[in-house]
Coordinates of N, CA, C and O in Angstrom, one line a residue:
M1 N 90.7 243.4 182.8 CA 90.7 244.5 181.7 C 92.0 244.3 181.0 O 93.1 244.1 181.4
I2 N 92.0 244.3 179.6 CA 93.1 243.8 178.8 C 93.9 245.1 178.6 O 95.0 245.2 178.6
V3 N 93.2 246.2 178.3 CA 93.7 247.6 178.1 C 93.8 248.3 179.1 O 92.8 248.6 179.6
R4 N 94.8 249.1 179.6 CA 95.0 249.7 180.8 C 95.6 251.0 180.5 O 96.5 251.1 179.7
E5 N 95.1 252.0 180.7 CA 95.7 253.5 180.4 C 96.3 254.1 181.6 O 96.0 254.0 182.7
Y6 N 97.7 254.3 181.2 CA 98.5 254.7 182.3 C 98.5 256.2 182.2 O 98.5 257.0 183.3
E7 N 98.7 256.9 181.1 CA 98.7 258.3 180.9 C 97.7 258.4 179.8 O 97.3 257.4 179.1
K8 N 97.4 259.8 179.4 CA 96.4 259.9 178.3 C 97.0 259.5 176.9 O 96.3 259.0 176.2
D9 N 98.3 259.5 176.8 CA 99.1 259.3 175.5 C 99.5 257.9 175.5 O 99.8 257.1 174.4
E10 N 99.6 257.2 176.7 CA 100.4 255.9 176.6 C 99.2 254.6 176.9 O 98.6 254.8 177.9
V11 N 99.2 253.8 175.9 CA 98.3 252.6 176.2 C 99.3 251.4 176.2 O 99.9 251.1 175.3
T12 N 98.8 250.5 177.3 CA 99.8 249.5 177.6 C 98.8 248.3 177.5 O 97.7 248.0 178.1
V13 N 99.2 247.1 176.7 CA 98.4 245.8 176.7 C 99.0 244.9 177.5 O 100.5 244.6 177.3
H14 N 98.3 243.9 178.2 CA 98.8 242.6 179.0 C 99.3 241.9 178.0 O 99.0 241.6 177.0
K15 N 100.5 241.3 178.3 CA 101.2 240.2 177.4 C 100.5 238.9 177.5 O 100.4 238.0 176.4
V16 N 100.0 238.4 178.7 CA 99.3 237.2 179.0 C 98.1 236.9 177.9 O 98.4 235.9 177.2
P17 N 97.1 237.9 177.8 CA 96.1 237.5 177.0 C 96.6 237.6 175.4 O 96.3 236.6 174.5
L18 N 97.7 238.2 175.0 CA 98.3 238.2 173.6 C 99.0 236.8 173.6 O 98.7 236.3 172.6
L19 N 99.8 236.5 174.5 CA 100.4 235.1 174.5 C 99.2 234.0 174.2 O 99.4 233.0 173.5
L20 N 98.3 234.2 175.0 CA 97.1 233.0 174.9 C 96.5 233.0 173.6 O 96.2 231.9 173.0
M21 N 96.2 234.2 173.0 CA 95.7 234.2 171.6 C 96.6 233.7 170.6 O 96.2 233.1 169.7
G22 N 98.0 234.0 170.9 CA 98.8 233.6 169.7 C 99.0 232.1 169.8 O 99.3 231.5 169.0
G23 N 98.9 231.5 171.2 CA 98.9 230.2 171.3 C 97.9 229.3 170.6 O 97.9 228.2 170.1
L24 N 96.6 230.1 170.9 CA 95.4 229.5 170.3 C 95.6 229.4 168.7 O 95.2 228.2 168.0
V25 N 95.9 230.6 168.1 CA 96.4 230.5 166.6 C 97.2 229.4 166.2 O 97.2 228.7 165.3
G26 N 98.3 229.4 166.9 CA 99.4 228.4 166.6 C 98.9 226.7 167.0 O 99.3 226.0 165.9
I27 N 98.2 226.6 167.9 CA 97.5 225.1 168.2 C 96.6 225.0 166.7 O 96.6 223.7 166.1
S28 N 96.0 225.9 166.4 CA 94.9 225.7 165.3 C 95.8 225.4 164.1 O 95.3 224.4 163.3
L29 N 96.8 226.0 163.8 CA 97.5 225.8 162.6 C 98.2 224.5 162.5 O 98.2 223.7 161.6
I30 N 98.7 224.2 163.8 CA 99.5 222.9 163.8 C 98.5 221.6 163.6 O 98.6 220.8 162.9
L31 N 97.1 221.7 164.3 CA 96.0 220.7 164.1 C 95.7 220.9 162.8 O 95.5 219.5 162.2
T32 N 95.6 221.7 162.0 CA 95.3 221.6 160.6 C 96.2 221.0 159.9 O 95.8 220.2 158.9
A33 N 97.4 221.3 159.8 CA 98.5 220.7 159.2 C 98.4 219.1 159.6 O 98.8 218.4 158.6
L34 N 98.3 218.7 160.7 CA 98.3 217.4 161.0 C 97.2 216.6 160.3 O 97.6 215.6 159.9
V35 N 96.0 217.2 160.2 CA 95.1 216.6 159.5 C 95.2 216.5 157.9 O 94.9 215.7 157.4
T36 N 95.7 217.7 157.6 CA 95.7 217.8 156.1 C 96.9 216.7 155.7 O 96.9 216.1 154.7
N37 N 97.9 216.6 156.6 CA 99.0 215.6 156.0 C 98.8 214.2 156.6 O 99.6 213.2 156.3
G38 N 97.5 213.9 157.1 CA 97.1 212.4 157.3 C 97.5 212.0 158.8 O 97.6 210.8 158.9
Y39 N 98.1 212.9 159.6 CA 98.7 212.4 160.8 C 97.5 212.1 161.7 O 97.4 211.3 162.7
L40 N 96.5 212.8 161.6 CA 95.1 212.8 162.4 C 93.9 212.4 161.3 O 94.1 212.9 160.3
P41 N 93.1 211.6 161.8 CA 92.0 211.3 161.0 C 91.2 212.5 160.6 O 91.0 213.4 161.5
K42 N 90.4 212.6 159.6 CA 89.3 213.6 159.3 C 88.0 213.1 159.8 O 87.9 211.9 160.3
S43 N 87.2 214.0 160.0 CA 85.9 213.7 160.5 C 85.2 212.8 159.7 O 85.3 212.7 158.3
A44 N 84.4 211.9 160.1 CA 83.5 210.9 159.3 C 82.6 211.3 158.6 O 82.1 212.3 158.9
V45 N 82.5 211.0 157.4 CA 81.4 211.4 156.4 C 80.5 210.2 156.5 O 80.8 209.0 156.3
A46 N 79.2 210.5 156.4 CA 78.3 209.5 156.9 C 78.1 208.3 155.9 O 78.1 207.3 155.9
A47 N 78.2 208.7 154.5 CA 78.1 207.8 153.5 C 79.4 207.1 153.5 O 79.1 205.7 153.2
Q48 N 80.3 207.5 153.7 CA 81.9 206.8 153.8 C 81.5 205.9 154.9 O 82.1 204.6 154.4
Y49 N 81.4 206.2 155.9 CA 81.2 205.2 157.1 C 80.1 204.2 156.8 O 80.5 203.0 157.2
R50 N 79.1 204.3 156.3 CA 78.2 203.3 156.0 C 78.7 202.3 154.9 O 78.6 201.1 155.2
A51 N 79.4 202.8 153.9 CA 79.9 201.9 152.9 C 81.2 201.0 153.6 O 81.3 199.8 153.4
E52 N 81.9 201.7 154.4 CA 82.8 200.9 155.2 C 82.4 199.9 156.3 O 83.3 198.8 156.6
T53 N 81.3 200.1 156.7 CA 80.9 199.2 157.9 C 79.7 198.4 157.5 O 79.1 197.6 158.1
N54 N 79.2 198.5 156.0 CA 78.2 197.7 155.5 C 77.1 197.9 156.1 O 76.1 196.9 156.3
V55 N 76.5 199.0 156.3 CA 75.4 199.5 156.8 C 74.4 199.6 155.7 O 74.6 200.6 154.7
A56 N 73.2 199.1 155.8 CA 72.3 199.0 154.4 C 71.4 199.9 154.7 O 70.7 200.2 155.8
L57 N 70.7 200.3 153.6 CA 69.4 201.2 153.5 C 68.4 200.1 153.8 O 68.0 199.2 153.3
A58 N 67.5 200.4 154.9 CA 66.5 199.5 155.5 C 65.1 199.9 155.0 O 64.2 199.1 154.7
V59 N 64.8 201.2 155.1 CA 63.5 201.7 154.7 C 63.7 203.2 154.3 O 64.6 203.9 154.7
E60 N 63.0 203.5 153.3 CA 62.9 204.9 152.9 C 61.5 205.4 152.5 O 60.6 204.6 152.2
R61 N 61.0 206.5 152.6 CA 59.8 207.0 152.4 C 60.1 208.4 151.8 O 60.6 209.2 152.3
S62 N 59.3 208.6 150.7 CA 59.3 210.0 150.0 C 58.3 211.0 150.8 O 56.8 210.3 151.0
I63 N 58.5 211.8 151.3 CA 57.5 212.8 152.0 C 57.5 214.3 151.6 O 58.7 214.8 151.0
Q64 N 56.5 214.8 151.6 CA 56.1 216.2 151.4 C 55.8 217.0 152.6 O 55.1 216.5 153.4
F65 N 56.2 218.2 152.6 CA 55.8 219.0 153.6 C 54.8 220.2 153.4 O 55.3 220.8 152.2
Y66 N 53.9 220.5 153.9 CA 52.9 221.6 153.7 C 52.7 222.6 154.8 O 52.6 222.0 155.7
D67 N 52.5 223.8 154.4 CA 52.3 224.9 155.5 C 50.8 225.1 155.5 O 50.3 225.3 154.3
E68 N 50.1 224.7 156.5 CA 48.7 225.0 156.4 C 48.4 226.5 156.9 O 49.3 227.3 157.4
P69 N 47.2 227.0 156.6 CA 46.9 228.6 156.9 C 47.0 228.9 158.4 O 47.3 230.0 158.8
D70 N 46.9 227.8 159.1 CA 46.9 228.0 160.6 C 48.3 227.9 161.2 O 48.6 228.1 162.6
G71 N 49.4 227.8 160.4 CA 50.7 227.9 160.8 C 51.1 226.3 161.1 O 52.5 226.3 161.3
T72 N 50.3 225.3 160.9 CA 50.6 224.0 161.1 C 51.6 223.6 160.0 O 51.1 223.9 158.9
V73 N 52.5 222.6 160.2 CA 53.1 221.9 159.0 C 52.6 220.5 159.2 O 52.7 219.8 159.9
R74 N 52.1 220.1 157.8 CA 51.8 218.9 157.6 C 52.8 217.9 156.8 O 53.4 218.5 155.8
V75 N 52.8 216.7 157.3 CA 53.9 216.0 156.6 C 53.1 214.8 156.0 O 52.5 214.1 156.7
E76 N 53.2 214.5 154.8 CA 52.6 213.5 154.2 C 53.4 212.6 153.3 O 54.4 213.1 152.7
D77 N 53.1 211.3 153.2 CA 53.7 210.4 152.4 C 53.5 210.7 151.0 O 52.5 211.0 150.6
A78 N 54.5 211.1 150.0 CA 54.3 211.4 148.6 C 53.5 210.3 147.9 O 52.9 210.9 147.0
A79 N 53.7 209.3 148.3 CA 53.1 208.1 147.4 C 51.7 207.9 147.7 O 50.8 207.8 146.8
T80 N 51.4 207.9 149.0 CA 49.9 207.5 149.4 C 49.1 208.8 149.9 O 48.0 208.4 149.8
G81 N 49.8 209.7 150.1 CA 49.0 210.8 150.7 C 48.9 210.6 152.1 O 48.0 211.5 153.0
E82 N 49.1 209.6 152.9 CA 49.0 209.5 154.1 C 49.7 210.6 155.1 O 50.7 211.0 154.9
V83 N 49.1 211.0 156.0 CA 49.8 211.9 157.0 C 50.5 211.4 157.9 O 50.0 210.4 158.7
V84 N 51.9 211.4 157.8 CA 52.6 211.0 158.7 C 53.1 211.6 159.8 O 53.9 211.3 160.8
G85 N 52.8 213.2 159.7 CA 53.2 214.1 161.0 C 52.4 215.5 160.8 O 52.1 215.8 159.6
R86 N 52.2 216.0 162.0 CA 51.4 217.4 162.3 C 52.0 218.0 163.1 O 52.0 217.6 164.1
F87 N 52.5 219.2 162.8 CA 53.4 220.0 163.9 C 52.8 221.4 163.9 O 52.7 222.1 163.0
G88 N 52.0 221.8 165.1 CA 51.4 223.0 165.1 C 52.4 223.9 165.5 O 53.6 223.8 165.4
I89 N 51.7 225.3 165.7 CA 52.6 226.4 166.1 C 53.3 226.1 167.4 O 52.8 225.6 168.3
G90 N 54.6 226.4 167.4 CA 55.6 226.2 168.5 C 56.1 224.6 168.8 O 56.6 224.3 169.7
E91 N 55.6 223.9 167.8 CA 56.0 222.5 167.9 C 57.0 222.2 166.3 O 56.9 223.2 165.5
G92 N 57.6 221.2 166.6 CA 58.4 220.5 165.3 C 59.4 221.8 164.9 O 59.8 221.8 163.7
G93 N 60.1 222.4 165.6 CA 61.2 223.4 165.5 C 62.4 222.9 164.5 O 62.8 223.4 163.8
F94 N 62.5 221.5 165.1 CA 63.7 220.9 164.2 C 63.1 220.5 162.7 O 63.9 220.8 161.9
I95 N 62.2 220.3 162.7 CA 61.5 219.9 161.3 C 61.5 221.1 160.4 O 62.0 221.1 159.5
R96 N 61.0 222.1 161.1 CA 60.9 223.4 160.3 C 62.3 223.8 160.0 O 62.5 224.4 158.8
A97 N 63.2 223.7 160.7 CA 64.7 224.4 160.4 C 65.1 223.5 159.3 O 65.9 224.1 158.5
S98 N 65.3 222.1 159.6 CA 65.8 221.2 158.6 C 65.2 221.5 157.2 O 65.9 221.5 156.3
V99 N 63.8 221.4 157.1 CA 63.2 221.6 155.8 C 63.5 222.8 155.1 O 63.7 223.1 153.9
R100 N 63.4 223.9 156.0 CA 63.7 225.4 155.7 C 65.3 225.5 154.9 O 65.3 226.1 153.9
S101 N 66.2 224.8 155.5 CA 67.5 224.8 155.0 C 67.5 224.3 153.7 O 68.1 224.7 152.5
L102 N 67.0 223.1 153.4 CA 66.8 222.4 152.2 C 65.9 223.0 151.0 O 66.3 223.0 150.1
V103 N 64.9 223.7 151.5 CA 64.0 224.4 150.7 C 64.8 225.7 150.0 O 64.8 226.0 148.9
H104 N 65.8 226.2 150.9 CA 66.5 227.3 150.4 C 67.4 226.9 149.2 O 67.3 227.6 148.2
Q105 N 68.0 225.7 149.5 CA 68.7 225.4 148.4 C 67.9 224.9 147.2 O 68.6 225.2 146.1
R106 N 67.0 224.5 147.3 CA 65.9 224.5 146.1 C 65.6 225.8 145.6 O 65.7 225.8 144.2
R107 N 65.4 226.8 146.2 CA 65.1 227.9 145.8 C 66.3 228.5 145.0 O 65.9 229.3 143.8
I108 N 67.4 228.3 145.5 CA 68.7 228.9 144.8 C 68.8 228.3 143.3 O 69.1 229.0 142.5
R109 N 68.3 227.1 143.3 CA 68.2 226.4 141.9 C 67.2 226.5 141.1 O 66.8 226.1 139.9
G110 N 66.1 227.6 141.4 CA 64.8 227.7 140.9 C 64.0 226.6 140.9 O 62.9 226.5 139.9
K111 N 63.9 225.6 141.8 CA 63.1 224.8 142.0 C 62.2 224.8 143.1 O 62.3 225.6 144.1
G112 N 60.9 224.0 143.0 CA 59.9 224.1 144.2 C 59.7 222.9 144.6 O 60.6 221.9 144.7
A113 N 58.4 222.5 145.2 CA 58.1 221.3 145.9 C 57.7 220.4 144.9 O 57.1 219.4 145.5
E114 N 58.0 220.3 143.6 CA 57.3 219.2 142.7 C 57.9 217.8 142.9 O 57.3 216.9 142.8
V115 N 59.2 217.8 143.6 CA 59.8 216.5 143.9 C 59.9 216.4 145.4 O 60.3 217.1 146.0
P116 N 59.4 215.3 145.9 CA 59.5 215.3 147.3 C 60.8 214.8 148.1 O 61.7 214.5 147.4
F117 N 61.1 215.2 149.3 CA 62.2 215.0 149.8 C 62.0 213.3 150.4 O 61.1 212.5 150.2
V118 N 63.3 212.8 150.5 CA 63.3 211.2 151.0 C 63.9 211.2 152.4 O 64.9 211.6 152.4
L119 N 63.2 210.5 153.3 CA 63.7 210.1 154.6 C 64.2 208.6 154.6 O 63.4 207.8 154.3
Q120 N 65.3 208.5 155.0 CA 65.8 207.1 154.8 C 66.2 206.5 156.2 O 67.0 207.3 157.0
G121 N 65.8 205.3 156.4 CA 66.5 204.8 157.7 C 67.1 203.7 157.5 O 67.2 202.9 156.5
W122 N 68.4 203.7 158.1 CA 69.5 202.8 157.9 C 69.4 201.6 158.8 O 68.9 201.7 159.9
S123 N 70.2 200.5 158.7 CA 70.2 199.4 159.4 C 70.7 199.5 160.8 O 70.5 198.8 161.8
D124 N 71.5 200.5 160.9 CA 72.2 201.0 162.3 C 71.2 201.9 163.0 O 71.8 202.4 163.9
T125 N 70.1 202.1 162.5 CA 69.0 203.1 163.1 C 69.1 204.5 162.9 O 68.7 205.4 163.3
S126 N 70.4 204.8 161.9 CA 70.5 206.3 161.8 C 69.5 206.6 160.8 O 68.9 205.9 159.9
L127 N 69.4 208.1 160.6 CA 68.4 208.6 159.6 C 68.8 209.7 158.9 O 69.8 210.4 159.2
T128 N 68.7 209.9 157.6 CA 69.2 210.7 156.7 C 67.8 211.3 156.0 O 66.9 210.7 155.4
L129 N 67.7 212.7 155.8 CA 66.8 213.4 155.1 C 67.4 214.1 153.9 O 68.6 214.6 154.1
L130 N 67.0 213.7 152.7 CA 67.8 213.8 151.3 C 66.8 214.5 150.6 O 65.5 214.3 150.4
D131 N 67.5 215.7 149.9 CA 66.7 216.5 148.8 C 67.3 216.0 147.5 O 68.5 216.1 147.1
P132 N 66.5 215.1 146.7 CA 67.0 214.5 145.5 C 67.4 215.7 144.5 O 68.1 215.5 143.5
I133 N 66.8 216.9 144.6 CA 67.1 218.1 143.8 C 68.4 218.7 143.8 O 69.4 218.7 142.9
S134 N 68.7 219.0 145.2 CA 70.1 219.6 145.4 C 71.1 218.6 146.0 O 72.2 219.0 146.1
K135 N 70.7 217.4 146.2 CA 71.6 216.4 146.7 C 72.1 216.6 148.1 O 72.9 215.9 148.6
R136 N 71.6 217.5 148.7 CA 72.0 217.6 150.2 C 71.3 216.7 151.0 O 70.2 216.3 150.8
T137 N 71.9 216.6 152.3 CA 71.5 215.4 153.2 C 71.5 216.3 154.5 O 72.3 217.3 154.8
V138 N 70.7 216.0 155.5 CA 70.7 216.2 156.9 C 70.6 214.8 157.8 O 69.8 214.0 157.5
E139 N 71.8 214.6 158.3 CA 72.0 213.5 159.3 C 71.2 213.7 160.6 O 71.7 214.4 161.3
V140 N 69.9 213.2 160.6 CA 69.1 213.6 161.7 C 69.5 213.3 163.1 O 69.5 214.0 164.0
A141 N 70.3 211.9 162.9 CA 70.8 211.7 164.5 C 71.7 212.5 164.9 O 72.0 212.5 166.2
N142 N 72.4 213.2 164.3 CA 73.7 214.0 164.9 C 72.8 215.3 165.5 O 73.4 215.8 166.4
F143 N 71.5 215.4 165.8 CA 71.0 216.5 166.5 C 70.3 216.1 167.7 O 69.3 216.7 168.3
G144 N 70.7 214.7 168.2 CA 70.1 214.6 169.4 C 69.0 213.4 169.2 O 68.2 213.3 168.3
P145 N 68.7 212.7 170.4 CA 67.7 211.6 170.3 C 66.2 212.1 170.2 O 65.5 211.2 169.3
D146 N 65.8 213.2 170.6 CA 64.6 213.6 170.5 C 64.3 214.1 169.1 O 63.1 213.8 168.6
N147 N 65.4 214.9 168.6 CA 65.0 215.3 167.1 C 64.9 214.0 166.0 O 64.2 214.1 165.2
R148 N 65.8 213.0 166.6 CA 65.8 212.1 165.7 C 64.5 211.2 165.9 O 63.9 210.7 165.0
M149 N 63.8 211.2 167.0 CA 62.7 210.3 167.1 C 61.5 211.1 166.4 O 60.6 210.4 166.0
V150 N 61.6 212.4 166.2 CA 60.5 213.0 165.4 C 60.4 212.5 164.2 O 59.3 212.3 163.5
F151 N 61.7 212.3 163.4 CA 61.6 211.7 162.2 C 61.6 210.3 162.1 O 60.9 209.7 161.2
A152 N 61.9 209.7 162.9 CA 61.9 208.1 163.0 C 60.4 207.9 163.1 O 60.0 206.5 162.5
N153 N 59.6 208.6 164.0 CA 58.1 208.0 163.8 C 57.6 208.3 162.4 O 56.4 207.8 162.4
M154 N 58.3 208.9 161.5 CA 57.4 209.1 160.3 C 57.8 207.6 159.2 O 57.4 207.6 158.2
L155 N 58.9 206.8 159.6 CA 59.1 205.6 159.1 C 58.5 204.4 159.6 O 58.5 204.2 160.9
P156 N 57.9 203.4 158.8 CA 57.7 202.1 159.5 C 59.1 201.3 160.0 O 60.2 201.5 159.3
E157 N 58.8 200.6 160.8 CA 60.0 199.6 161.3 C 60.0 198.2 160.2 O 59.2 197.7 160.3
A158 N 61.2 198.2 159.6 CA 61.4 197.2 158.8 C 63.0 196.9 158.3 O 63.5 197.9 158.4
N159 N 63.3 195.8 157.9 CA 64.6 195.4 157.6 C 65.7 195.8 158.5 O 66.6 196.3 158.1
G160 N 65.4 195.8 159.7 CA 66.5 196.0 160.5 C 66.5 197.6 161.2 O 67.1 198.0 162.2
F161 N 65.7 198.4 160.6 CA 65.4 199.8 161.1 C 64.5 199.7 162.3 O 63.3 199.2 162.2
T162 N 64.9 200.3 163.3 CA 64.0 200.2 164.5 C 63.9 201.9 165.0 O 64.7 202.6 164.8
R163 N 62.9 202.4 165.6 CA 62.6 203.8 165.9 C 63.5 203.8 167.0 O 63.9 205.2 167.3
E164 N 63.8 202.9 168.0 CA 64.6 203.1 169.1 C 65.9 203.2 168.6 O 66.2 202.3 167.8
R165 N 66.9 203.7 169.4 CA 68.6 203.5 169.1 C 68.7 202.4 169.8 O 68.3 202.0 171.0
R166 N 69.8 201.8 169.2 CA 70.3 200.6 169.8 C 71.4 200.9 170.8 O 72.1 201.9 170.6

């Protein structure tokens, strides 16, 4: 218990939790200063990393997402109309959440589903879901191998892109 009551009017706070909280704030400020001044590296940005390591775009597909009356999400190739994925109720939670966040950005800009999303497969087997309208991206591989595989199955294997992680 952090706060202990000795008498009705007197409240005493333990010093150890206060010192620990102050230390946490201090460490956060020091780390922020070290990153800001270049003593520690910043987090990698996927596009920057790909440029530095010569990772090339291997395959991409324009895809559209459709909500069906029974709650199923249907994913189609925007160019051919081929169904590349179908997720029923209780399935495809990651697909639903990823697309919902991108659709939200479109709605903010007053846009709809007229322009398809672009799923990109890279030569290092990473995946990017891109919204050409908002320019927002979702780096799919960052959310684990199972979620990556859901999107990877929507792309053909070509030009160094494989569905399996290397």
